mmCIF file of C-alpha atoms and ligand atoms in Angstrom:
data_model
loop_
_atom_site.group_PDB
_atom_site.id
_atom_site.type_symbol
_atom_site.label_atom_id
_atom_site.label_comp_id
_atom_site.label_asym_id
_atom_site.label_seq_id
_atom_site.Cartn_x
_atom_site.Cartn_y
_atom_site.Cartn_z
ATOM 1 C CA UNK L 94 50.445 71.937 -99.715
ATOM 2 C CA UNK L 95 53.333 72.555 -97.358
ATOM 3 C CA UNK L 96 55.865 74.956 -98.133
ATOM 4 C CA UNK L 97 58.852 71.726 -98.572
ATOM 5 C CA UNK L 98 57.320 71.033 -101.971
ATOM 6 C CA UNK L 99 58.240 74.786 -102.871
ATOM 7 C CA UNK L 100 61.821 75.767 -104.199
ATOM 8 C CA UNK L 101 63.680 79.046 -103.771
ATOM 9 C CA UNK L 102 61.452 80.504 -106.970
ATOM 10 C CA UNK L 103 58.227 79.691 -104.804
ATOM 11 C CA UNK L 104 56.919 77.343 -108.029
ATOM 12 C CA UNK L 105 56.728 73.675 -106.719
ATOM 13 C CA UNK L 106 58.640 71.286 -108.363
ATOM 14 C CA UNK L 107 56.952 69.468 -110.763
ATOM 15 C CA UNK L 108 56.251 65.862 -110.585
ATOM 16 C CA UNK L 109 56.195 63.444 -113.592
ATOM 17 C CA UNK L 110 54.015 60.888 -114.246
ATOM 18 C CA UNK L 111 54.920 59.161 -118.015
ATOM 19 C CA UNK L 112 52.079 57.055 -119.010
ATOM 20 C CA UNK L 113 50.844 54.477 -120.803
ATOM 21 C CA UNK L 114 54.089 52.222 -120.851
ATOM 22 C CA UNK L 115 53.570 48.454 -122.407
ATOM 23 C CA UNK L 116 57.211 47.167 -122.874
ATOM 24 C CA UNK L 117 59.747 46.636 -119.980
ATOM 25 C CA UNK L 118 62.235 48.135 -122.006
ATOM 26 C CA UNK L 119 60.247 51.330 -122.390
ATOM 27 C CA UNK L 120 59.653 51.131 -118.163
ATOM 28 C CA UNK L 121 63.146 51.012 -118.013
ATOM 29 C CA UNK L 122 63.601 54.374 -120.267
ATOM 30 C CA UNK L 123 60.877 55.928 -117.777
ATOM 31 C CA UNK L 124 62.913 55.345 -115.017
ATOM 32 C CA UNK L 125 66.659 56.276 -116.377
ATOM 33 C CA UNK L 126 65.242 59.672 -117.449
ATOM 34 C CA UNK L 127 64.016 60.652 -114.062
ATOM 35 C CA UNK L 128 59.859 60.518 -113.692
ATOM 36 C CA UNK L 129 58.919 60.090 -110.782
ATOM 37 C CA UNK L 130 55.162 57.580 -112.001
ATOM 38 C CA UNK L 131 55.378 55.132 -114.665
ATOM 39 C CA UNK L 132 51.687 54.387 -115.372
ATOM 40 C CA UNK L 133 50.073 51.148 -117.008
ATOM 41 C CA UNK L 134 46.363 51.295 -118.664
ATOM 42 C CA UNK L 135 45.012 48.140 -118.142
ATOM 43 C CA UNK L 136 40.858 47.256 -117.876
ATOM 44 C CA UNK L 137 39.394 50.032 -119.805
ATOM 45 C CA UNK L 138 36.600 50.066 -122.664
ATOM 46 C CA UNK L 139 37.643 52.277 -124.890
ATOM 47 C CA UNK L 140 39.955 51.442 -127.484
ATOM 48 C CA UNK L 141 43.628 52.514 -126.809
ATOM 49 C CA UNK L 142 47.161 50.949 -127.847
ATOM 50 C CA UNK L 143 48.102 51.804 -124.585
ATOM 51 C CA UNK L 144 45.804 48.753 -123.181
ATOM 52 C CA UNK L 145 47.559 46.002 -121.688
ATOM 53 C CA UNK L 146 46.444 41.993 -119.779
ATOM 54 C CA UNK L 147 45.629 42.495 -115.878
ATOM 55 C CA UNK L 148 49.004 40.059 -115.933
ATOM 56 C CA UNK L 149 51.301 42.077 -117.857
ATOM 57 C CA UNK L 150 49.873 45.122 -115.756
ATOM 58 C CA UNK L 151 50.929 43.313 -112.878
ATOM 59 C CA UNK L 152 54.304 42.351 -114.069
ATOM 60 C CA UNK L 153 55.016 45.720 -115.277
ATOM 61 C CA UNK L 154 53.575 47.281 -111.909
ATOM 62 C CA UNK L 155 56.071 45.026 -110.166
ATOM 63 C CA UNK L 156 59.222 45.933 -112.298
ATOM 64 C CA UNK L 157 59.364 49.475 -110.915
ATOM 65 C CA UNK L 158 62.020 50.316 -108.460
ATOM 66 C CA UNK L 159 61.720 51.705 -105.231
ATOM 67 C CA UNK L 160 61.168 55.220 -105.199
ATOM 68 C CA UNK L 161 59.169 55.406 -108.095
ATOM 69 C CA UNK L 162 55.122 55.107 -108.046
ATOM 70 C CA UNK L 163 53.448 52.456 -109.914
ATOM 71 C CA UNK L 164 50.033 53.431 -111.509
ATOM 72 C CA UNK L 165 47.390 51.532 -112.506
ATOM 73 C CA UNK L 166 44.749 53.665 -114.740
ATOM 74 C CA UNK L 167 41.889 52.030 -115.009
ATOM 75 C CA UNK L 168 38.565 52.595 -115.854
ATOM 76 C CA UNK L 169 36.221 50.727 -113.241
ATOM 77 C CA UNK L 170 31.830 50.504 -113.521
ATOM 78 C CA UNK L 171 32.126 49.631 -109.675
ATOM 79 C CA UNK L 172 34.011 49.819 -106.485
ATOM 80 C CA UNK L 173 34.124 45.530 -106.273
ATOM 81 C CA UNK L 174 35.949 45.652 -109.926
ATOM 82 C CA UNK L 175 38.427 48.211 -109.117
ATOM 83 C CA UNK L 176 38.978 46.503 -105.595
ATOM 84 C CA UNK L 177 39.207 43.084 -107.875
ATOM 85 C CA UNK L 178 41.614 44.743 -110.254
ATOM 86 C CA UNK L 179 44.294 46.635 -107.682
ATOM 87 C CA UNK L 180 44.081 43.186 -105.815
ATOM 88 C CA UNK L 181 45.699 41.389 -108.727
ATOM 89 C CA UNK L 182 47.827 44.526 -109.884
ATOM 90 C CA UNK L 183 49.866 45.651 -106.503
ATOM 91 C CA UNK L 184 49.983 49.368 -107.966
ATOM 92 C CA UNK L 185 51.408 51.795 -105.637
ATOM 93 C CA UNK L 186 48.846 54.331 -106.682
ATOM 94 C CA UNK L 187 45.550 54.135 -108.812
ATOM 95 C CA UNK L 188 44.430 56.199 -111.136
ATOM 96 C CA UNK L 189 41.020 55.855 -111.956
ATOM 97 C CA UNK L 190 39.058 57.616 -115.345
ATOM 98 C CA UNK L 191 34.785 57.310 -115.990
ATOM 99 C CA UNK L 192 31.721 57.236 -114.213
ATOM 100 C CA UNK L 193 32.347 56.121 -110.650
ATOM 101 C CA UNK L 194 30.465 59.354 -108.977
ATOM 102 C CA UNK L 195 32.037 60.886 -106.062
ATOM 103 C CA UNK L 196 30.152 58.644 -103.409
ATOM 104 C CA UNK L 197 31.377 55.517 -105.599
ATOM 105 C CA UNK L 198 34.828 56.735 -105.190
ATOM 106 C CA UNK L 199 35.125 57.776 -101.360
ATOM 107 C CA UNK L 200 33.780 53.923 -101.101
ATOM 108 C CA UNK L 201 37.112 52.991 -103.439
ATOM 109 C CA UNK L 202 39.231 55.074 -101.470
ATOM 110 C CA UNK L 203 38.443 53.660 -98.230
ATOM 111 C CA UNK L 204 39.265 49.972 -99.804
ATOM 112 C CA UNK L 205 42.263 50.998 -100.406
ATOM 113 C CA UNK L 206 45.508 51.024 -98.966
ATOM 114 C CA UNK L 207 46.827 53.213 -102.787
ATOM 115 C CA UNK L 208 46.597 56.645 -102.840
ATOM 116 C CA UNK L 209 43.742 57.001 -105.280
ATOM 117 C CA UNK L 210 44.378 59.336 -108.153
ATOM 118 C CA UNK L 211 40.695 60.613 -109.923
ATOM 119 C CA UNK L 212 40.375 61.693 -113.278
ATOM 120 C CA UNK L 213 38.095 64.222 -114.298
ATOM 121 C CA UNK L 214 37.464 66.084 -117.381
ATOM 122 C CA UNK L 215 38.965 70.023 -117.567
ATOM 123 C CA UNK L 216 35.332 71.639 -119.482
ATOM 124 C CA UNK L 217 33.488 69.736 -116.329
ATOM 125 C CA UNK L 218 31.629 71.849 -113.918
ATOM 126 C CA UNK L 219 31.680 69.577 -111.056
ATOM 127 C CA UNK L 220 35.781 68.972 -110.714
ATOM 128 C CA UNK L 221 35.338 70.187 -107.348
ATOM 129 C CA UNK L 222 32.885 67.377 -105.833
ATOM 130 C CA UNK L 223 35.478 64.973 -106.801
ATOM 131 C CA UNK L 224 38.378 66.551 -104.871
ATOM 132 C CA UNK L 225 37.360 65.006 -101.289
ATOM 133 C CA UNK L 226 37.170 61.148 -102.327
ATOM 134 C CA UNK L 227 40.699 61.827 -104.098
ATOM 135 C CA UNK L 228 44.228 61.800 -102.953
ATOM 136 C CA UNK L 229 45.097 64.010 -106.362
ATOM 137 C CA UNK L 230 42.806 65.130 -109.188
ATOM 138 C CA UNK L 231 43.943 64.575 -112.370
ATOM 139 C CA UNK L 232 42.738 67.429 -114.945
ATOM 140 C CA UNK L 233 42.512 65.827 -118.153
ATOM 141 C CA UNK L 234 40.960 66.532 -121.586
ATOM 142 C CA UNK L 235 38.860 63.221 -121.507
ATOM 143 C CA UNK L 236 36.976 61.893 -124.659
ATOM 144 C CA UNK L 237 33.611 60.944 -124.808
ATOM 145 C CA UNK L 238 33.686 57.769 -122.892
ATOM 146 C CA UNK L 239 35.372 59.384 -119.954
ATOM 147 C CA UNK L 240 39.077 57.886 -120.827
ATOM 148 C CA UNK L 241 42.344 59.451 -120.831
ATOM 149 C CA UNK L 242 44.507 59.309 -123.704
ATOM 150 C CA UNK L 243 43.182 61.734 -126.601
ATOM 151 C CA UNK L 244 46.195 64.303 -126.930
ATOM 152 C CA UNK L 245 44.161 67.358 -126.816
ATOM 153 C CA UNK L 246 45.239 70.018 -124.786
ATOM 154 C CA UNK L 247 42.656 72.329 -122.944
ATOM 155 C CA UNK L 248 42.051 75.605 -121.485
ATOM 156 C CA UNK L 249 44.731 75.735 -118.975
ATOM 157 C CA UNK L 250 44.198 79.105 -117.438
ATOM 158 C CA UNK L 251 40.458 77.402 -115.893
ATOM 159 C CA UNK L 252 43.349 74.172 -114.587
ATOM 160 C CA UNK L 253 45.048 77.198 -113.107
ATOM 161 C CA UNK L 254 41.544 78.506 -111.200
ATOM 162 C CA UNK L 255 41.035 74.723 -109.953
ATOM 163 C CA UNK L 256 44.984 74.439 -108.627
ATOM 164 C CA UNK L 257 44.144 77.604 -107.013
ATOM 165 C CA UNK L 258 41.001 76.423 -105.265
ATOM 166 C CA UNK L 259 41.906 73.265 -104.020
ATOM 167 C CA UNK L 260 43.725 72.214 -101.496
ATOM 168 C CA UNK L 261 44.176 68.526 -103.080
ATOM 169 C CA UNK L 262 46.887 67.717 -105.434
ATOM 170 C CA UNK L 263 46.205 68.818 -108.989
ATOM 171 C CA UNK L 264 47.595 66.805 -112.031
ATOM 172 C CA UNK L 265 47.622 68.474 -115.535
ATOM 173 C CA UNK L 266 47.256 65.719 -118.560
ATOM 174 C CA UNK L 267 46.196 66.081 -121.919
ATOM 175 C CA UNK L 268 48.458 66.923 -124.729
ATOM 176 C CA UNK L 269 51.434 68.024 -123.389
ATOM 177 C CA UNK L 270 54.722 67.155 -125.281
ATOM 178 C CA UNK L 271 58.150 68.088 -124.357
ATOM 179 C CA UNK L 272 57.681 71.178 -126.727
ATOM 180 C CA UNK L 273 54.486 72.709 -124.900
ATOM 181 C CA UNK L 274 54.823 71.153 -121.076
ATOM 182 C CA UNK L 275 57.365 74.249 -119.993
ATOM 183 C CA UNK L 276 54.813 76.651 -121.036
ATOM 184 C CA UNK L 277 51.731 74.280 -119.113
ATOM 185 C CA UNK L 278 53.798 74.360 -115.962
ATOM 186 C CA UNK L 279 54.379 77.794 -115.613
ATOM 187 C CA UNK L 280 50.543 78.459 -116.619
ATOM 188 C CA UNK L 281 48.885 76.065 -114.745
ATOM 189 C CA UNK L 282 51.411 75.561 -111.509
ATOM 190 C CA UNK L 283 50.447 71.771 -110.709
ATOM 191 C CA UNK L 284 51.934 69.688 -108.578
ATOM 192 C CA UNK L 285 52.645 67.509 -111.402
ATOM 193 C CA UNK L 286 52.272 66.367 -115.133
ATOM 194 C CA UNK L 287 50.960 63.129 -116.903
ATOM 195 C CA UNK L 288 51.986 62.844 -120.258
ATOM 196 C CA UNK L 289 50.804 58.929 -122.642
ATOM 197 C CA UNK L 290 50.471 60.522 -126.821
ATOM 198 C CA UNK L 291 52.906 62.990 -126.731
ATOM 199 C CA UNK L 292 55.978 60.986 -125.975
ATOM 200 C CA UNK L 293 55.636 57.616 -128.372
ATOM 201 C CA UNK L 294 57.354 56.829 -131.072
ATOM 202 C CA UNK L 295 56.788 58.359 -134.656
ATOM 203 C CA UNK L 296 57.389 56.696 -137.677
ATOM 204 C CA UNK L 297 56.880 57.841 -141.391
ATOM 205 C CA UNK L 298 55.073 60.607 -139.857
ATOM 206 C CA UNK L 299 52.415 58.424 -137.815
ATOM 207 C CA UNK L 300 52.516 57.952 -133.779
ATOM 208 C CA UNK L 301 53.603 54.467 -133.221
ATOM 209 C CA UNK L 302 50.645 54.014 -130.190
ATOM 210 C CA UNK L 303 52.004 52.072 -127.194
ATOM 211 C CA UNK L 304 55.515 52.565 -127.657
ATOM 212 C CA UNK L 305 57.483 55.418 -126.495
ATOM 213 C CA UNK L 306 60.402 57.008 -127.891
ATOM 214 C CA UNK L 307 62.700 57.546 -125.436
ATOM 215 C CA UNK L 308 64.618 60.396 -126.579
ATOM 216 C CA UNK L 309 60.718 62.131 -126.390
ATOM 217 C CA UNK L 310 60.971 61.145 -122.942
ATOM 218 C CA UNK L 311 64.113 62.609 -121.177
ATOM 219 C CA UNK L 312 62.988 65.742 -123.276
ATOM 220 C CA UNK L 313 59.574 65.765 -121.497
ATOM 221 C CA UNK L 314 61.392 64.603 -117.937
ATOM 222 C CA UNK L 315 64.145 67.655 -118.621
ATOM 223 C CA UNK L 316 61.523 70.231 -119.604
ATOM 224 C CA UNK L 317 59.108 69.919 -117.048
ATOM 225 C CA UNK L 318 61.196 70.039 -114.442
ATOM 226 C CA UNK L 319 63.700 72.350 -115.536
ATOM 227 C CA UNK L 320 66.707 69.666 -115.589
ATOM 228 C CA UNK L 321 69.477 69.190 -118.147
ATOM 229 C CA UNK L 322 69.009 66.691 -120.520
ATOM 230 C CA UNK L 323 69.915 63.767 -119.564
ATOM 231 C CA UNK L 324 72.982 62.033 -121.655
HETATM 232 O O1 LIG S 769 45.957 56.436 -122.242
HETATM 233 C C1 LIG S 769 45.038 56.194 -123.024
HETATM 234 O O2 LIG S 769 44.986 55.240 -123.861
HETATM 235 C C2 LIG S 769 44.100 56.288 -121.581
HETATM 236 C C3 LIG S 769 42.615 55.405 -121.589
HETATM 237 C C4 LIG S 769 41.684 55.555 -120.807
HETATM 238 C C5 LIG S 769 42.412 56.022 -119.851
HETATM 239 C C6 LIG S 769 43.581 56.553 -119.288
HETATM 240 C C7 LIG S 769 44.751 57.354 -120.719
HETATM 241 N N1 LIG S 769 45.023 57.728 -119.714
HETATM 242 C C8 LIG S 769 45.393 59.512 -119.800
HETATM 243 O O3 LIG S 769 45.366 60.275 -120.242
HETATM 244 C C9 LIG S 769 46.370 61.147 -120.028
HETATM 245 C C10 LIG S 769 46.806 61.800 -120.984
HETATM 246 O O4 LIG S 769 46.936 61.614 -122.454
HETATM 247 P P1 LIG S 769 47.704 62.305 -123.736
HETATM 248 O O5 LIG S 769 48.753 63.128 -122.912
HETATM 249 O O6 LIG S 769 46.584 63.631 -123.560
HETATM 250 O O7 LIG S 769 47.599 61.086 -124.178
HETATM 251 C C11 LIG S 769 47.434 60.080 -119.767
HETATM 252 O O8 LIG S 769 48.700 60.876 -119.387
HETATM 253 C C12 LIG S 769 46.390 58.806 -119.127
HETATM 254 O O9 LIG S 769 46.763 58.916 -117.585
#
């Protein structure tokens, strides 16, 4: 990464992606809070309240304004399936979870004009094998099927080693919240951070999956970037 990405303190300016947006009002809140990227989950084989159908994904991504990155988050089983979905949804970037091999991800990357973010399990031994195929690695706490959105943190010290070892930008994900993201950034020094469940609405003590808490989104972006909370 070039020196231009670092502040005077030496720490890079942390990019923020808010993922699992299912509603226009939440997309607007994420953009207004100053997030760099908006994630929309579509065509995943896991049971998640953040999944939207292909038409909704395309509509949500089409409304992401210039200078903010609209990211399609998906779990394709083949390169061809991923290419078809991307052609329909027209995102600015693509984030892939699941079973594609490094070779298949390389083939997918060559078929796409968009940047490819590859999600890897923070606990896996082969994380580095995926770096060559990816424009960025998303180091996440994944479930048994390879999906994200678990709300679980992982060993940040290990992810810090991955950041230090690899040239590819590393995005930290998994269980981040407005309360822990500053410590996560301090520990891992990632290129960016990504959150889904940690900024969802809570009602009667229960999290409302797929709906964002706009105040939590503002707090998350502020804590991740050390900006003041927007009024
Ligand atoms: O959010 C989901 O349900 C999801 C489903 C399938 C693949 C990826 C998914 N989300 C990604 O996981 C990270 C971490 O989520 P969390 O903050 O721990 O809830 C999220 O940022 C998405 O990129």
